[in-house]
Coordinates of C-alpha atoms and ligand atoms in Angstrom, one line a residue:
M86 CA -19.0 -20.5 -3.7
N87 CA -20.3 -18.0 -6.7
E88 CA -19.9 -14.8 -4.9
I89 CA -17.6 -13.4 -2.3
K90 CA -17.3 -9.8 -0.6
I91 CA -13.9 -9.0 0.5
L92 CA -12.1 -6.0 2.2
S93 CA -9.1 -5.3 0.1
P94 CA -6.6 -3.4 2.6
A95 CA -4.6 -0.1 2.3
T96 CA -1.0 -0.6 2.4
V97 CA 2.0 1.6 3.1
A98 CA 5.2 1.3 0.5
N99 CA 8.4 2.0 0.7
V100 CA 8.7 2.0 4.5
S101 CA 11.2 5.4 4.3
C102 CA 14.4 3.7 3.2
G103 CA 12.7 0.6 0.9
F104 CA 11.9 2.5 -2.3
D105 CA 9.6 0.2 -4.4
V106 CA 10.6 -3.1 -2.4
L107 CA 9.2 -2.6 1.0
G108 CA 5.8 -2.6 2.0
F109 CA 3.2 -3.2 5.3
C110 CA -0.4 -3.8 5.2
L111 CA -2.8 -1.6 7.2
D112 CA -5.6 -3.1 9.4
N113 CA -9.6 -2.0 8.7
I114 CA -8.7 0.5 6.0
G115 CA -9.4 -0.5 2.8
D116 CA -12.1 -1.1 -0.3
E117 CA -15.0 -3.4 -0.2
M118 CA -15.2 -5.5 -3.1
V119 CA -17.9 -8.0 -4.4
I120 CA -16.8 -10.6 -7.0
R121 CA -19.5 -12.7 -8.7
K122 CA -19.3 -15.9 -11.0
T123 CA -21.2 -15.2 -14.4
K124 CA -22.2 -17.7 -17.2
V125 CA -20.7 -15.2 -19.6
K126 CA -17.1 -15.0 -19.8
G127 CA -15.2 -12.1 -19.6
I128 CA -14.9 -9.3 -16.7
K129 CA -17.6 -6.9 -16.3
I130 CA -17.4 -4.0 -13.8
T131 CA -21.1 -3.7 -12.9
K132 CA -20.8 -0.9 -9.8
I133 CA -18.6 1.6 -8.8
E134 CA -19.6 3.4 -5.5
G135 CA -17.1 6.2 -3.4
Y136 CA -15.0 7.5 -6.5
N137 CA -15.5 8.3 -9.8
L138 CA -13.4 5.5 -11.8
P139 CA -13.9 4.2 -15.5
F140 CA -16.4 1.0 -15.6
E141 CA -14.4 0.0 -19.0
T142 CA -12.3 -3.2 -17.9
E143 CA -9.6 -2.4 -19.7
L144 CA -9.3 1.1 -18.1
N145 CA -10.2 0.1 -14.8
V146 CA -6.9 -1.2 -12.6
A147 CA -9.2 -3.7 -10.9
G148 CA -10.4 -5.1 -14.4
V149 CA -6.9 -5.0 -16.0
S150 CA -5.7 -7.5 -13.5
A151 CA -8.9 -9.5 -13.6
L152 CA -8.0 -9.7 -17.4
A153 CA -4.5 -10.8 -17.0
M154 CA -5.7 -13.7 -14.5
I155 CA -8.4 -15.1 -16.8
N156 CA -6.2 -14.9 -19.9
D157 CA -4.0 -17.2 -18.2
A158 CA -6.6 -19.5 -16.2
N159 CA -9.2 -19.6 -19.1
P160 CA -12.1 -20.3 -16.6
D161 CA -15.3 -21.7 -18.0
C162 CA -17.0 -18.5 -16.6
G163 CA -16.8 -14.8 -16.3
F164 CA -16.8 -12.5 -13.4
E165 CA -18.8 -9.3 -12.4
I166 CA -17.3 -7.0 -10.1
E167 CA -18.4 -4.3 -7.8
I168 CA -16.2 -1.5 -6.0
Y169 CA -16.8 -0.1 -3.0
K170 CA -14.1 2.5 -3.1
K171 CA -13.1 3.8 0.3
I172 CA -9.3 4.7 -0.2
K173 CA -9.2 7.7 -2.2
P174 CA -7.2 7.5 -5.2
G175 CA -3.8 9.4 -5.0
S176 CA -3.8 9.4 -1.3
G177 CA -0.4 7.3 -0.9
I178 CA -2.1 4.5 1.0
G179 CA -2.4 2.0 -2.0
S180 CA -5.6 2.7 -3.7
S181 CA -4.7 1.4 -7.0
A182 CA -3.1 -1.5 -5.7
A183 CA -6.1 -2.7 -3.2
S184 CA -8.4 -2.4 -6.2
A185 CA -5.9 -4.5 -8.6
A186 CA -5.2 -6.9 -5.9
G187 CA -8.8 -7.5 -4.6
S188 CA -10.1 -8.5 -7.9
V189 CA -7.6 -11.1 -8.5
W190 CA -7.5 -12.4 -4.8
A191 CA -11.3 -13.0 -4.7
M192 CA -11.6 -14.7 -8.0
N193 CA -8.9 -16.9 -7.1
E194 CA -10.9 -18.0 -4.1
L195 CA -14.1 -18.4 -6.1
L196 CA -11.8 -20.8 -8.3
G197 CA -10.5 -22.8 -5.6
K198 CA -7.3 -21.1 -5.1
P199 CA -5.2 -22.4 -8.3
Y200 CA -2.8 -19.5 -7.7
N201 CA -0.3 -18.7 -4.9
A202 CA 0.0 -15.1 -3.6
T203 CA 3.1 -14.7 -5.7
Q204 CA 1.3 -15.4 -8.9
L205 CA -1.6 -13.3 -7.8
T206 CA 0.9 -10.3 -7.4
A207 CA 2.2 -10.9 -10.8
F208 CA -1.4 -10.3 -12.5
A209 CA -2.0 -7.7 -10.2
M210 CA 1.1 -5.8 -11.4
K211 CA -0.5 -5.3 -14.7
G212 CA -3.4 -3.3 -13.0
E213 CA -0.9 -1.3 -10.8
A214 CA 1.0 -0.4 -14.0
L215 CA -2.2 1.2 -15.5
A216 CA -2.5 3.4 -12.4
S217 CA 1.2 4.4 -11.9
G218 CA 3.1 4.1 -15.1
S219 CA 5.4 1.3 -13.7
E220 CA 5.0 -2.5 -12.6
H221 CA 5.9 -2.0 -9.1
A222 CA 4.6 -4.6 -6.5
D223 CA 5.5 -2.7 -3.2
N224 CA 1.7 -1.9 -2.3
L225 CA 0.5 -5.2 -3.9
A226 CA 2.3 -7.5 -2.0
P227 CA 1.6 -6.6 1.6
A228 CA -2.0 -6.5 0.4
L229 CA -1.8 -10.1 -0.9
F230 CA 0.4 -11.6 1.9
G231 CA -0.2 -9.3 5.0
G232 CA 2.4 -8.0 7.3
F233 CA 5.6 -6.5 6.1
T234 CA 7.0 -7.8 2.6
L235 CA 10.2 -7.1 0.6
V236 CA 10.0 -7.5 -3.4
K237 CA 13.3 -9.3 -4.1
S238 CA 12.9 -8.9 -7.7
T239 CA 10.2 -8.3 -9.8
T240 CA 11.6 -10.3 -13.0
P241 CA 11.5 -13.0 -12.0
L242 CA 9.0 -12.1 -9.3
Q243 CA 10.3 -13.0 -5.8
I244 CA 8.6 -11.9 -2.5
L245 CA 9.9 -12.3 1.0
E246 CA 7.5 -12.0 4.0
I247 CA 9.3 -10.3 6.8
P248 CA 8.3 -11.0 10.4
T249 CA 6.2 -8.0 12.2
P250 CA 7.3 -7.3 16.0
S251 CA 3.8 -7.4 17.9
E252 CA 3.7 -4.2 19.2
L253 CA 4.4 -2.2 16.5
Y254 CA 1.3 0.1 15.2
A255 CA 1.2 2.8 12.4
T256 CA -0.1 6.0 12.6
I257 CA -1.3 7.8 9.2
I258 CA -2.4 11.5 8.2
H259 CA -3.9 11.8 4.9
P260 CA -3.9 15.2 3.8
E261 CA -6.6 16.2 1.5
I262 CA -4.4 16.9 -1.6
E263 CA -4.0 14.5 -4.4
I264 CA -0.6 13.5 -5.6
K265 CA -0.4 11.2 -8.7
T266 CA 1.9 8.4 -8.5
A267 CA 3.1 9.1 -11.6
D268 CA 4.1 12.7 -11.0
S269 CA 5.9 11.8 -8.2
R270 CA 8.1 9.4 -9.7
A271 CA 8.9 11.9 -12.5
I272 CA 10.6 14.5 -10.0
L273 CA 12.7 11.5 -8.7
P274 CA 16.7 11.7 -10.0
K275 CA 17.8 9.0 -12.5
K276 CA 21.1 8.6 -10.7
I277 CA 21.9 8.8 -7.0
E278 CA 25.2 9.5 -5.4
L279 CA 27.3 6.5 -4.0
K280 CA 27.3 8.0 -0.3
N281 CA 23.8 8.0 -0.3
A282 CA 23.0 4.6 -1.8
I283 CA 25.4 3.3 1.0
T284 CA 23.5 4.7 3.9
Q285 CA 20.2 3.6 2.1
W286 CA 20.9 -0.1 1.7
A287 CA 22.5 -0.3 5.3
N288 CA 19.2 1.3 6.5
V289 CA 17.2 -1.4 4.6
G290 CA 19.5 -4.1 5.9
S291 CA 19.4 -3.1 9.2
L292 CA 15.5 -2.6 9.2
I293 CA 15.1 -6.2 8.1
H294 CA 17.4 -7.4 10.7
A295 CA 15.7 -5.1 13.6
M296 CA 12.3 -6.9 12.3
H297 CA 13.6 -10.3 12.4
T298 CA 15.0 -9.8 16.3
N299 CA 12.6 -7.4 17.4
D300 CA 14.9 -4.5 18.1
Y301 CA 12.8 -1.8 18.1
N302 CA 15.9 0.9 18.8
L303 CA 17.2 -0.8 15.5
L304 CA 14.2 -0.5 13.9
S305 CA 13.7 3.5 14.7
N306 CA 17.4 4.0 13.5
S307 CA 16.9 2.3 10.3
L308 CA 13.7 4.2 9.1
N309 CA 15.8 7.0 7.1
D310 CA 15.4 7.9 3.3
V311 CA 18.3 9.7 2.0
I312 CA 17.4 9.3 -1.4
V313 CA 13.6 9.8 -2.3
E314 CA 12.3 11.6 0.8
P315 CA 14.3 14.9 0.3
H316 CA 12.4 15.1 -3.1
R317 CA 9.2 14.2 -2.6
S318 CA 8.5 15.7 0.8
K319 CA 8.8 19.2 -1.0
L320 CA 5.3 18.1 -2.4
I321 CA 3.5 17.6 0.8
P322 CA 2.8 20.5 2.8
H323 CA 4.1 20.5 6.4
F324 CA 5.5 17.3 6.2
D325 CA 9.0 18.6 8.1
S326 CA 6.4 19.4 11.2
V327 CA 4.3 16.4 11.2
K328 CA 7.8 14.2 11.2
S329 CA 9.6 16.6 14.0
E330 CA 6.3 16.6 16.1
S331 CA 5.7 12.8 15.8
L332 CA 9.3 11.8 16.2
K333 CA 9.4 14.4 19.5
T334 CA 6.0 12.4 20.6
G335 CA 8.1 9.3 20.7
A336 CA 7.6 7.9 17.3
L337 CA 9.8 5.3 16.2
G338 CA 10.2 6.6 12.6
V339 CA 8.2 8.8 10.0
G340 CA 8.2 8.9 6.5
I341 CA 6.3 9.4 3.3
S342 CA 3.6 6.6 2.8
G343 CA 4.2 5.5 -0.7
S344 CA 4.2 8.2 -3.3
G345 CA 2.5 10.5 -0.7
P346 CA 0.9 12.9 0.4
S347 CA -0.1 10.5 3.1
I348 CA 2.5 10.4 5.9
F349 CA 2.9 7.1 8.3
A350 CA 4.6 7.0 11.7
L351 CA 5.5 3.6 13.1
S352 CA 5.5 3.3 17.3
K353 CA 5.6 1.0 19.8
G354 CA 2.3 0.5 21.2
K355 CA -1.2 1.5 20.6
E356 CA -1.1 4.5 23.3
K357 CA 2.1 6.0 21.6
A358 CA 0.5 5.6 17.9
E359 CA -2.6 7.5 19.2
A360 CA -0.3 10.0 20.8
V361 CA 1.2 10.5 17.7
A362 CA -1.9 10.8 15.9
Q363 CA -2.9 13.6 18.2
A364 CA 0.6 15.4 17.1
M365 CA -0.1 15.0 13.6
K366 CA -3.6 16.4 13.9
N367 CA -2.2 19.5 15.9
V368 CA 0.0 20.2 13.0
Y369 CA -2.6 20.1 10.5
S370 CA -5.6 21.6 12.6
K371 CA -3.7 24.8 12.2
T372 CA -3.7 24.9 8.5
N373 CA -6.9 25.2 5.9
I374 CA -6.0 21.4 4.5
N375 CA -8.6 18.8 5.3
F376 CA -6.8 15.7 6.7
N377 CA -7.9 12.2 8.0
V378 CA -5.8 10.5 10.6
Y379 CA -5.7 6.5 11.2
V380 CA -4.2 4.6 13.7
S381 CA -3.9 0.9 12.7
K382 CA -2.4 -2.4 13.9
I383 CA -0.2 -4.2 11.3
N384 CA -2.7 -6.5 9.5
T385 CA -0.6 -9.7 9.1
Q386 CA -3.5 -11.2 7.7
G387 CA -3.8 -9.3 4.3
M388 CA -7.3 -9.6 2.5
K389 CA -10.3 -10.6 4.8
I390 CA -13.7 -12.2 3.4
I391 CA -16.4 -10.0 5.1
Ligands
HSE427 N1 7.1 2.6 -4.9 C1 5.9 3.3 -5.3 C2 6.3 5.0 -5.3 C3 4.6 3.3 -4.4 O1 6.8 5.5 -4.2 O2 6.5 5.5 -6.4 C4 3.6 4.0 -4.9 O3 2.9 3.4 -5.8

């Protein structure tokens, strides 16, 4: 195999209480990428469609992660990368992670899979760092492993796969304003109160327990973020209304997707997720901000060959 076309999925990071550690993978929302082996060594980005992103390998997140991988693998070939960008950069559903993870996942397939998903995540973190200024893996891990993941630690990199209750669906609203991850990280406090930390780690622990036991009530009670959301929600117009209307409609929980501006909800069953989509639309229809809404099953596979 000399060429592969993939769908590199969008992802939701943080999942309310799990800032920088939790994430899950969306279905049928993602970037398409074509990766091709070349005789000439090195990485060359030959096509970018959809959004205006740099062609220079060292300035492109897909290029940087690909370079990290070939520096380690030293293959006797090079690679060309074509990026058909569907996920808007700065939308909060893992746009940079999809690029960074997609190139290394596809190259690994073409090389006969010498690396496991954790090793691929480590290469992709180099690309993610270029976009956000920090080497976090909470969008990368769900894109590469599928389903829900928990980044137990980054040094050494350890990723845990969390089981997904089968009736869980996500609803995403993406208001078309841009929030740069670096900016929305800069507004966060460097120190937090012990009482908030206690609430937050209790929520993370109980959320993981709920996922293992298919306990939708506990899952719902755990989807609370007392540390990051109070700061970042100020950057997202109508966040409070989207949240309250979605919860009123029966969503299990609602929060900021990654660093925003997208907002996610989790619901039990597709019908409920679609009702939540309508509730979100109703809020934003009354504003002059353009938006997109998606309903998605949790993608337990991750990357797909298309
Ligand atoms: N955990 C990251 C953040 C995800 O919230 O800043 C966005 O890249």
